[in-house]
Coordinates of C-alpha atoms and ligand atoms in Angstrom, one line a residue:
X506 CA 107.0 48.4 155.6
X507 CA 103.5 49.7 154.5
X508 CA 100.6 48.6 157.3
X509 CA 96.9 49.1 157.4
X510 CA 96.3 50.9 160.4
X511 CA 93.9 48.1 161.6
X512 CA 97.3 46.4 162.0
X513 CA 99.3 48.7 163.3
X514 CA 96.3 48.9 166.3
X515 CA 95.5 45.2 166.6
X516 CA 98.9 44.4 168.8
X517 CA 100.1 41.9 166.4
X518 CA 103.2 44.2 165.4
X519 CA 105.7 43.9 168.0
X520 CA 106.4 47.7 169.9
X521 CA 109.3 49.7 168.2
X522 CA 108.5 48.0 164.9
X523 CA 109.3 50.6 162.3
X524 CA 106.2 50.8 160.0
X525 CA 104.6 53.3 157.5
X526 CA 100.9 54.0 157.2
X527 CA 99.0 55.7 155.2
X528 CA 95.3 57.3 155.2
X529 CA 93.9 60.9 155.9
X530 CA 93.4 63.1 158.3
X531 CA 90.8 63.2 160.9
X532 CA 92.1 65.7 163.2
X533 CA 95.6 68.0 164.3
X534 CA 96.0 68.8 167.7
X535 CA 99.3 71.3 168.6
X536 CA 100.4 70.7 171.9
X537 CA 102.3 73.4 174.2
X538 CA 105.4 71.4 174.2
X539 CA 106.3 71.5 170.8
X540 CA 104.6 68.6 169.0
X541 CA 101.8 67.8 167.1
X542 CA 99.0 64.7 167.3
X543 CA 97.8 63.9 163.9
X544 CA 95.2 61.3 163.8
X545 CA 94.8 59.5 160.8
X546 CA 92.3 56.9 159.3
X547 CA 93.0 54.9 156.1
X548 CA 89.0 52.8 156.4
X549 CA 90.4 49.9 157.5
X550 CA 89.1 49.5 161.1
X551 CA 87.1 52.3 162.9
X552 CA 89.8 53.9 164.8
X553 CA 92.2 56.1 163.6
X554 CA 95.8 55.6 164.8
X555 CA 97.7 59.0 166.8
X556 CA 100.3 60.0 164.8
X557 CA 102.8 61.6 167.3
X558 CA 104.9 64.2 165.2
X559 CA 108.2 66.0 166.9
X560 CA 108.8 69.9 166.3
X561 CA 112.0 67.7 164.9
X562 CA 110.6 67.1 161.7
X563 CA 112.3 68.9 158.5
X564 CA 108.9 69.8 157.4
X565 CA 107.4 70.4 160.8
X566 CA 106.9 74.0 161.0
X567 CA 106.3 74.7 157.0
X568 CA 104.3 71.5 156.4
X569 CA 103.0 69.5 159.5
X570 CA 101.7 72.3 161.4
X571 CA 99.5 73.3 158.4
X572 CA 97.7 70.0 158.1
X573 CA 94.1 70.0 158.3
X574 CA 91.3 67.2 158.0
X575 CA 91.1 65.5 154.7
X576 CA 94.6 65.8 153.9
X577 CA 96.0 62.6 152.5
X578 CA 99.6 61.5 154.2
X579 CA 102.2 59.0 154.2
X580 CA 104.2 58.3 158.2
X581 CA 106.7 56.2 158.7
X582 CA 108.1 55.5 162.1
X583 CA 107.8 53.0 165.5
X584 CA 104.7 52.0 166.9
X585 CA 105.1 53.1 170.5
X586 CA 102.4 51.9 173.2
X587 CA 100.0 54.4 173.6
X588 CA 100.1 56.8 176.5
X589 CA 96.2 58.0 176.1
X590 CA 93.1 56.0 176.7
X591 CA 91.2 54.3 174.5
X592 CA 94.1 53.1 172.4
X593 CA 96.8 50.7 172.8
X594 CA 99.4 52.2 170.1
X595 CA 100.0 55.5 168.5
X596 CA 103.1 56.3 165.6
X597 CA 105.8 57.8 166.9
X598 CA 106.9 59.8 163.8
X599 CA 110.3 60.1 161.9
X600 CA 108.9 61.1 158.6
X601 CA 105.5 62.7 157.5
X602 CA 105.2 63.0 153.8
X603 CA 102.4 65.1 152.8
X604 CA 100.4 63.6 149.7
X605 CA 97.4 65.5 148.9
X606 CA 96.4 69.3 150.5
X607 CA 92.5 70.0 151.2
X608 CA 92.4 72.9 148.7
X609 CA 90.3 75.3 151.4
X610 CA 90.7 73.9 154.2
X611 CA 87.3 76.1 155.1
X612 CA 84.9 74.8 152.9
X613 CA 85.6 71.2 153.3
X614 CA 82.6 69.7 153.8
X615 CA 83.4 67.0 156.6
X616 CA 84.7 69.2 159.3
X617 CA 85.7 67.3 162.3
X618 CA 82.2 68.1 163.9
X619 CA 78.8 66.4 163.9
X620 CA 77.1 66.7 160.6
X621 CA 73.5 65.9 159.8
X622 CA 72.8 62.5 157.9
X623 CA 70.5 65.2 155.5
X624 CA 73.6 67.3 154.8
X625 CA 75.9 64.4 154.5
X626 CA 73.7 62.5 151.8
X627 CA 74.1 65.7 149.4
X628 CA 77.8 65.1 149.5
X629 CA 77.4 61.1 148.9
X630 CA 81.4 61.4 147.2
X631 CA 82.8 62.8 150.3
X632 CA 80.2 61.3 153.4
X633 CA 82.3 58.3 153.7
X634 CA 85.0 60.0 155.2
X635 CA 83.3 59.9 158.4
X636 CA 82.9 57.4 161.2
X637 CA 79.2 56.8 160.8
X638 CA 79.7 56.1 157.0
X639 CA 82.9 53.9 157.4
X640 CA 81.4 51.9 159.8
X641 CA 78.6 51.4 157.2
X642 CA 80.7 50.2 154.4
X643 CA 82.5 47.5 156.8
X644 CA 79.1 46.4 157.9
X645 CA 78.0 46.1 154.5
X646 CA 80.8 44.1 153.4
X647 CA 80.7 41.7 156.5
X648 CA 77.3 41.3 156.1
X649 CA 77.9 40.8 151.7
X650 CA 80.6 38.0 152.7
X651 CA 78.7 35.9 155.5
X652 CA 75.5 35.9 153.2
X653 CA 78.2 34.4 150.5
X654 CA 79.6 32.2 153.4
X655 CA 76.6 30.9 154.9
X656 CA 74.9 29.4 151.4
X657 CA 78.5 28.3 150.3
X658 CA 78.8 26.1 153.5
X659 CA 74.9 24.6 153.0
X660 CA 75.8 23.5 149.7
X661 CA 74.0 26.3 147.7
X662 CA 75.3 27.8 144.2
X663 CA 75.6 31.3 143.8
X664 CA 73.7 32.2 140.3
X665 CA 74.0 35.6 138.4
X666 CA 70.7 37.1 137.4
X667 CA 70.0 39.2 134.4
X668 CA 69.6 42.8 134.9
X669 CA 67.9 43.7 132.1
X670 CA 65.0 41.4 131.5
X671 CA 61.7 41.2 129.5
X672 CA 59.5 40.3 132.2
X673 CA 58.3 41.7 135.0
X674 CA 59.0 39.2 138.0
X675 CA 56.6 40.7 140.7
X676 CA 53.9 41.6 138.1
X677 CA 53.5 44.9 139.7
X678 CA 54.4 46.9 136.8
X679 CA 57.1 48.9 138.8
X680 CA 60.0 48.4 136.2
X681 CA 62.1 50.9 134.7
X682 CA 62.2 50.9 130.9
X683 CA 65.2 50.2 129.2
X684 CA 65.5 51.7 125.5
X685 CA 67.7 53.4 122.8
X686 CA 64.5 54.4 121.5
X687 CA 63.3 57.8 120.7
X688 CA 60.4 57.7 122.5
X689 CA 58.9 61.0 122.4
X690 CA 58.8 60.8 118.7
X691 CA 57.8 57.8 117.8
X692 CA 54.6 56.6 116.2
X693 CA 52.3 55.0 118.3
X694 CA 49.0 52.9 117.2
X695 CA 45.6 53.9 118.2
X696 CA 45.9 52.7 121.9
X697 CA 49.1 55.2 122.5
X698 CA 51.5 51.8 122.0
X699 CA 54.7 51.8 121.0
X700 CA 56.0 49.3 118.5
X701 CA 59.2 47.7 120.7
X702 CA 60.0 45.2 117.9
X703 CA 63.0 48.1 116.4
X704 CA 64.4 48.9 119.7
X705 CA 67.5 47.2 120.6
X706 CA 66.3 43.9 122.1
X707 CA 63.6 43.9 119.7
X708 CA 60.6 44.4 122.1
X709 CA 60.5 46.2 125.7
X710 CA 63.0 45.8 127.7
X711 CA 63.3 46.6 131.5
X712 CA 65.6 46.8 134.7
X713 CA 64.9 43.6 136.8
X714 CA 62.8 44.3 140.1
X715 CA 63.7 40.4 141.2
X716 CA 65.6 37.9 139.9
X717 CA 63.3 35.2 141.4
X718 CA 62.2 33.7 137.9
X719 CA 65.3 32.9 136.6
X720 CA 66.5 31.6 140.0
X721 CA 64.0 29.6 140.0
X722 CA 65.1 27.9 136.6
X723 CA 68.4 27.0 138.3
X724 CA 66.9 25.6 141.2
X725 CA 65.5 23.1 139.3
X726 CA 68.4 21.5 138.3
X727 CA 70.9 22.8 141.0
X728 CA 68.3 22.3 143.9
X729 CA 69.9 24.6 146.3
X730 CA 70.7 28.2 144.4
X731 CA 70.4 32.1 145.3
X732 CA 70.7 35.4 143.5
X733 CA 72.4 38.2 145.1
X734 CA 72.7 41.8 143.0
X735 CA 70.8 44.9 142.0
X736 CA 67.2 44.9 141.6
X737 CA 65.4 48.3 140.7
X738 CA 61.7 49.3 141.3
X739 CA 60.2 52.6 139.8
X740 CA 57.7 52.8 143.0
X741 CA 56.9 56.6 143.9
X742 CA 57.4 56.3 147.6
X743 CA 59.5 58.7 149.2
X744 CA 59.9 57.0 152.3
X745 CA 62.5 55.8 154.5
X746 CA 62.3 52.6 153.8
X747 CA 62.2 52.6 149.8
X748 CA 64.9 52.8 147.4
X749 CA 64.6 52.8 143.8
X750 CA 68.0 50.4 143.5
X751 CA 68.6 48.2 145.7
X752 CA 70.3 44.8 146.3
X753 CA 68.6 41.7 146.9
X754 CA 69.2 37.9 148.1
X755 CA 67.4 35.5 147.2
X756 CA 67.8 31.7 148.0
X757 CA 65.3 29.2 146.2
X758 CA 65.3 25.5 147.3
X759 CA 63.6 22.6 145.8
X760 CA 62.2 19.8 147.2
X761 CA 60.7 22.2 149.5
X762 CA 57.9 23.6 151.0
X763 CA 56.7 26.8 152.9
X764 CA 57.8 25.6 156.4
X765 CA 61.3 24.8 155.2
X766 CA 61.7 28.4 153.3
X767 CA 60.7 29.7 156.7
X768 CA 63.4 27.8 158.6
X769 CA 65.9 28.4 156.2
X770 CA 65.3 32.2 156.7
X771 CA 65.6 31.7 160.5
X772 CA 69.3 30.1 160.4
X773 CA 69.9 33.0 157.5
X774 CA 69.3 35.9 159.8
X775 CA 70.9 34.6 162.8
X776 CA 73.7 33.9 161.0
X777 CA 74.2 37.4 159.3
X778 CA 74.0 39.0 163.2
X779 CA 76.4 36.6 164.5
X780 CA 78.7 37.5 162.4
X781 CA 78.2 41.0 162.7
X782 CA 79.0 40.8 166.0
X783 CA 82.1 38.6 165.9
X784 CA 83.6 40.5 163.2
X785 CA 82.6 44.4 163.5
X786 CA 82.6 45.0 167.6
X787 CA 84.6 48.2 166.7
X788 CA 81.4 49.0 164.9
X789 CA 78.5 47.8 166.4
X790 CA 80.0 49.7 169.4
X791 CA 79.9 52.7 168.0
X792 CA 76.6 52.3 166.6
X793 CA 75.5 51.5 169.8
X794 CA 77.0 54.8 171.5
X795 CA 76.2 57.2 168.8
X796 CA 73.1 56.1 166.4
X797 CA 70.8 53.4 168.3
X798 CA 71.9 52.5 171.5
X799 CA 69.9 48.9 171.7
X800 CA 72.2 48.2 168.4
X801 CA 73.9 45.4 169.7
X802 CA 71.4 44.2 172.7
X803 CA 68.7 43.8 170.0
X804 CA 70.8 41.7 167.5
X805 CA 72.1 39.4 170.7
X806 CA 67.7 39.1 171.5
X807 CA 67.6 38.5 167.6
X808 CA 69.8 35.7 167.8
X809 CA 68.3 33.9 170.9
X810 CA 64.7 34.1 170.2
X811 CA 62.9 31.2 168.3
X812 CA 60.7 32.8 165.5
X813 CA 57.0 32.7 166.2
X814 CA 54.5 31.8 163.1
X815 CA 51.5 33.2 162.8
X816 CA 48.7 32.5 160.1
X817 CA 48.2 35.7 158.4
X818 CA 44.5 35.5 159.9
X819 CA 45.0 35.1 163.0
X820 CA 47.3 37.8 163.0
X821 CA 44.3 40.2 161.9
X822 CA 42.1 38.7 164.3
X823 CA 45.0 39.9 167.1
X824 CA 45.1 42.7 165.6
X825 CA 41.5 43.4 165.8
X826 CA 41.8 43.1 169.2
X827 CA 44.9 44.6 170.1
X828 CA 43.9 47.5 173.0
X829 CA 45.6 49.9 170.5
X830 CA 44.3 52.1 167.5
X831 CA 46.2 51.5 164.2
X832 CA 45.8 54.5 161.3
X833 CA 45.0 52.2 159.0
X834 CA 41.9 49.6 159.5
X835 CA 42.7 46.2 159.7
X836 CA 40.3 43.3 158.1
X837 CA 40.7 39.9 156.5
X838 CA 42.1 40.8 152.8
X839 CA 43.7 43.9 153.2
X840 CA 47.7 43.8 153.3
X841 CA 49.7 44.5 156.7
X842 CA 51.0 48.2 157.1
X843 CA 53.6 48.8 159.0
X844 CA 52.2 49.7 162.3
X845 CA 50.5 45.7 162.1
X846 CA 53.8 44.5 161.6
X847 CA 55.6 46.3 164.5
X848 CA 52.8 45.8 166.4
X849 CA 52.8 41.8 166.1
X850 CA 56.3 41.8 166.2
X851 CA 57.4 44.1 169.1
X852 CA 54.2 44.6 171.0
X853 CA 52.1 41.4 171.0
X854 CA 55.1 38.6 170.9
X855 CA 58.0 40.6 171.6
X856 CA 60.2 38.3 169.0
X857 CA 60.7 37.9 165.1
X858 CA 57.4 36.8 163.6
X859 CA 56.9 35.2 160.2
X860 CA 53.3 35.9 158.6
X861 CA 52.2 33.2 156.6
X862 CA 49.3 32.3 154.4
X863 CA 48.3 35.5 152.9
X864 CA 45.0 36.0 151.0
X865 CA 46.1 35.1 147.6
X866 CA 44.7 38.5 145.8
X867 CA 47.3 40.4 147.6
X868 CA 50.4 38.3 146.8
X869 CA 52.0 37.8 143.9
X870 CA 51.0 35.3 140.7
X871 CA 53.5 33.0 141.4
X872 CA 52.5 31.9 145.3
X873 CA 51.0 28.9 145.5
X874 CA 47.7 28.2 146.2
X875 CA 46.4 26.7 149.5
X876 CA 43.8 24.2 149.2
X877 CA 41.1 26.7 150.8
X878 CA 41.9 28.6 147.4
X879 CA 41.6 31.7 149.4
X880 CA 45.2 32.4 150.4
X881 CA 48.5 31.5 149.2
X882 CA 51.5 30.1 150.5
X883 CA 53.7 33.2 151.2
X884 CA 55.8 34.5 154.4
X885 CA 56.9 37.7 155.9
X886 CA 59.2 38.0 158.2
X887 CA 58.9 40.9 160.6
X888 CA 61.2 42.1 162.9
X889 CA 61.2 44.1 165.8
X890 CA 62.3 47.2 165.2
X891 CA 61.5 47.4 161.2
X892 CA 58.8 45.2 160.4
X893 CA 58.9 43.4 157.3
X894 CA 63.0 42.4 156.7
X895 CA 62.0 39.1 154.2
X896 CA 59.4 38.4 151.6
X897 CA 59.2 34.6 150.5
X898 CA 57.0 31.7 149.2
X899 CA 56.7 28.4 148.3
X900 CA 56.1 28.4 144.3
X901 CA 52.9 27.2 142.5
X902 CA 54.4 24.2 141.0
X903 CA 51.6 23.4 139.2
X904 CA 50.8 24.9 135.3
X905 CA 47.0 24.8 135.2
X906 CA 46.9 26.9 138.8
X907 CA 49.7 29.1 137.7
X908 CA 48.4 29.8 134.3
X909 CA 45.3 30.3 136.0
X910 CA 46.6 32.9 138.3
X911 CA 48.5 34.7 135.5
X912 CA 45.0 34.9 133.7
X913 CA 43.5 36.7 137.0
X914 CA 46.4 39.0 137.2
X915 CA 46.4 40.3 133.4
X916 CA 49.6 39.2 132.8
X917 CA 50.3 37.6 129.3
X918 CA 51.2 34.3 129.4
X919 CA 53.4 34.9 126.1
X920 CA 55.8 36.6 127.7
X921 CA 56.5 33.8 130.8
X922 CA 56.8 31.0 128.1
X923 CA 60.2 30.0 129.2
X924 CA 58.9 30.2 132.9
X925 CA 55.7 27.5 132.6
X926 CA 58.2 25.4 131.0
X927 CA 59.8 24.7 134.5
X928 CA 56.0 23.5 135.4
X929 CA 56.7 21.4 132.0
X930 CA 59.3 19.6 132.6
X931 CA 60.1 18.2 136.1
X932 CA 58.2 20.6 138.2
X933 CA 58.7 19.9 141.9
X934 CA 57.5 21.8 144.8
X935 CA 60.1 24.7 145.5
X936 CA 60.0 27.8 147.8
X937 CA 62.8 30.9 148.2
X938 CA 62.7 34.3 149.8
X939 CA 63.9 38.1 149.0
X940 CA 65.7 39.9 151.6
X941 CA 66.6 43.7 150.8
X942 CA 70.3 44.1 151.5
X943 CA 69.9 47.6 152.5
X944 CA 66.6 46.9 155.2
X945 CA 69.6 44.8 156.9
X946 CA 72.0 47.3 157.0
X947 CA 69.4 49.6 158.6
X948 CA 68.1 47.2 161.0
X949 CA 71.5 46.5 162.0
X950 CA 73.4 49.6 162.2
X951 CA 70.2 51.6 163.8
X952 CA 69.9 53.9 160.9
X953 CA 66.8 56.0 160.3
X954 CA 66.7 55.6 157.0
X955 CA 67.7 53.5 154.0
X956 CA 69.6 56.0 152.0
X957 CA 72.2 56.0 154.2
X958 CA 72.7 52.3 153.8
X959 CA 73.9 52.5 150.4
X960 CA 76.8 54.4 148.8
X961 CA 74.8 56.6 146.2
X962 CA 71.4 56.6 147.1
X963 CA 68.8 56.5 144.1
X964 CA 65.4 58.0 144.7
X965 CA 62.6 59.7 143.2
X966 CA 64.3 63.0 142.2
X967 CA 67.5 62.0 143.3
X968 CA 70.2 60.3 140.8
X969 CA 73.0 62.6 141.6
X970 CA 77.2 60.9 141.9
Ligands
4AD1594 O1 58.6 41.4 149.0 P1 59.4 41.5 147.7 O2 58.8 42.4 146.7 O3 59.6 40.1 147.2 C1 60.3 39.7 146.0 O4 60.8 40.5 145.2 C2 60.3 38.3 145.8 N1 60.7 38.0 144.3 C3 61.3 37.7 146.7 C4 61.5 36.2 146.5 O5 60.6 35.5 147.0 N2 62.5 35.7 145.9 O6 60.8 42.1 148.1 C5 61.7 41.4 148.9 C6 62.4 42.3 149.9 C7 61.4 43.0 150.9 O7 61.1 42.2 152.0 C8 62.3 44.2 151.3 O8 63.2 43.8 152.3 C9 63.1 44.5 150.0 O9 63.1 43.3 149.2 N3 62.5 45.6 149.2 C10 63.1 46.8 149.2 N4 64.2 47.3 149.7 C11 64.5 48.6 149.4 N5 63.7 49.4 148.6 C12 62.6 48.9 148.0 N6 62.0 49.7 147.1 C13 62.2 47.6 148.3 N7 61.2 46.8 147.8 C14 61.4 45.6 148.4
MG1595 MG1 57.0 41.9 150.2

């Protein structure tokens, strides 16, 4: 019978099962005495399984020995204990069916060799053929289902966000337009505007950069809720950390206030790295080895450190005395950079930090105002090794303060109408968080950068598969 190879490895199957598996080609080693090691990998677990084919075989010599990585095979015979190290069964070979041939064999990309993460992100189709791109997409999914599983067992509802929406969530004006407009050759009115009311959803339309705000409208009825999806930001930054798609969770709870937002993003991330290290050791140890080799140390520190709060200004006044020069000055009112962040985080406290109660000019409209009316009610939670990892806030609750801060921000009240409502009708204190799905993945598999944390990377200049 047909087996994952994570099966056929894990020792469940009794020795001298018969079993078939299927997968690709890694490697084909010839030996001296007349056989042939073929290792193959079908994605399910990191190792391949040693496929032990006899000179025997009817299609040894005019098939077998011609095999070469990337070749796509079917082998059927008994799982044998393993004779090598490192693994405790290989497939001792009756039949090998050959499925697919690699066309030329020479200018297959993924050679069994080390490849740079640059030359492997310009063949995105084929890059997951390797071990440092497998591991990724089981990491990924791990992480996907505990972020499912640990909301699901606190009692919150998952809630599907629009992608397309009309407003601009972070008021950043980051958004990519969505049209079936004409756009270069449409009239435009004496400020260079275009009239939206003819395009499809009869005024502009855009690709969502959170879905916070309608989130937020199911947490107040549902009480406990999160968004998890795609969220898209037209930001020019070619950097490491930046995508222009990229997924997003975000939890909302009502009833609530900054200090519980900040707890609830404690237990979140503690969670995800537990579970990454019960469930992906194959993994994580590889990570380790090869990419980052505090991978799994840092995650275990992760888990047994209590967060530390600071108040966003004390944190500049440690920073304005920290026996270090940062590039970038620091002073009450200016946001954190990166170097702040790692500095707090891995230099002055050594643990996770969450930043709270930003000045309010450098936060988004819909933070909530402290009574000192200088800073709002927002979080960041920075962790060693990254930096910023989650963005949150308890919400202004209150209509007259957020219309206010709407006002101060230029953004037209018309088009958050259904939003002010929910100040309208049985507002109630309520705070949530954003965590980008791909930061995670970079923080935990040790990767240098975030393109490699998602299948098909979009950047500026760079849309391709
Ligand atoms: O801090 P941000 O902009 O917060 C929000 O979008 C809020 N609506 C979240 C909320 O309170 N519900 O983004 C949240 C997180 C960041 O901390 C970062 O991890 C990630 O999203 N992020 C990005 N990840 C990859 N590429 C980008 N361009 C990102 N921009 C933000
Ligand atoms: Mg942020």
């Amino acid at each position: 019978s047909q087996v994952a190879i994570k099966d056929a490895l894990s020792g469940r199957i009794e020795a001298g099962t018969t079993v078939t598996i299927k997968g690709w080609v890694r490697t084909r080693r010839d030996s001296k005495a007349g056989l042939s090691f073929v290792n193959v990998s079908d994605g399910s677990c990191f190792d391949p399984i040693q496929v032990v084919a006899p000179a025997e075989l009817a299609n040894y010599d005019s098939e077998v020995r011609h095999l070469t990585s990337g070749c796509s095979v079917s082998a059927t015979g008994t799982l044998v204990p393993s004779q090598g190290k490192g693994q405790a069964f290989e497939l001792q070979a009756a039949a090998i069916e050959v499925l697919g041939w690699v066309d030329d064999p020479e200018t297959y990309p993924i050679q069994p060799k080390p490849h740079s993460m640059e030359f492997l992100r310009e063949v995105a189709h084929l890059r997951v053929r390797t071990n440092t791109f497998g591991a990724v997409t089981r990491i990924r999914h791990c992480i996907a289902q505990a972020i499912h599983r640990f909301f699901s067992e606190r009692g919150f509802y998952w809630v599907n966000t629009p992608i397309i929406t009309t407003s601009d969530a972070e008021g950043a004006g980051q958004m990519f337009r969505v049209s079936t407009l004409d756009l270069a050759n449409l009239p435009r009115d004496e400020k260079g505007r275009i009239d939206f009311r003819e395009d499809f959803f009869g005024r502009e339309a855009f690709l969502t950069v959170s879905g916070q705000l309608n989130v937020e409208a199911y947490c107040l009825a549902m009480s406990k809720v999160y968004t998890f999806g795609p969220t898209f930001r037209a930001e020019n930054s070619n950097t490491t950390r930046h995508l222009a798609e990229f997924w997003m969770v975000e939890p909302e709870i009502a009833f609530a206030d900054l200090d519980d937002d900040a707890n609830l993003a404690e237990a979140f991330l503690k969670y995800i790295f537990k579970a990454v290290l019960d469930e992906r050791g194959d993994d994580m140890a590889f990570f380790a080895d090869k990419i980052e080799k505090t991978a799994i140390r840092r995650l275990e520190s992760f888990i047994a450190s209590p967060f530390e709060r600071i108040d966003y200004t004390d944190a500049v006044d440690i920073l304005a005395k920290a026996p270090r020069k940062f590039d970038f000055p620091v002073a009450w009112g200016a946001d954190l950079q990166t170097e702040h962040e790692r500095y707090l985080t891995e230099e002055h406290v050594g643990r996770p930090v969450v930043v709270t109660n930003y000045p309010e000019h450098i936060k988004s409209f819909y933070m909530r105002l402290n009574e000192d009316g200088r800073t709002v009610a927002a979080m960041d939670v920075l962790a060693p090794g990254i930096g910023e990892i989650i963005g949150g806030s308890q919400r202004e609750e209150r209509l007259d303060v957020l219309d206010a801060r709407m006002k101060q921000f230029g953004l037209d009240a018309s088009h958050y109408e259904w939003y002010r409502d929910l100040r309208r009708y049985g507002t109630v204190p309520h705070a949530g968080f954003g965590l980008g799905f791909e930061r995670l993945v970079v923080y935990i598999c040790g990767l240098g950068n975030i393109r490699d944390a998602i299948p098909y990377p979009r950047a500026p200049g760079s849309a391709e598969f």
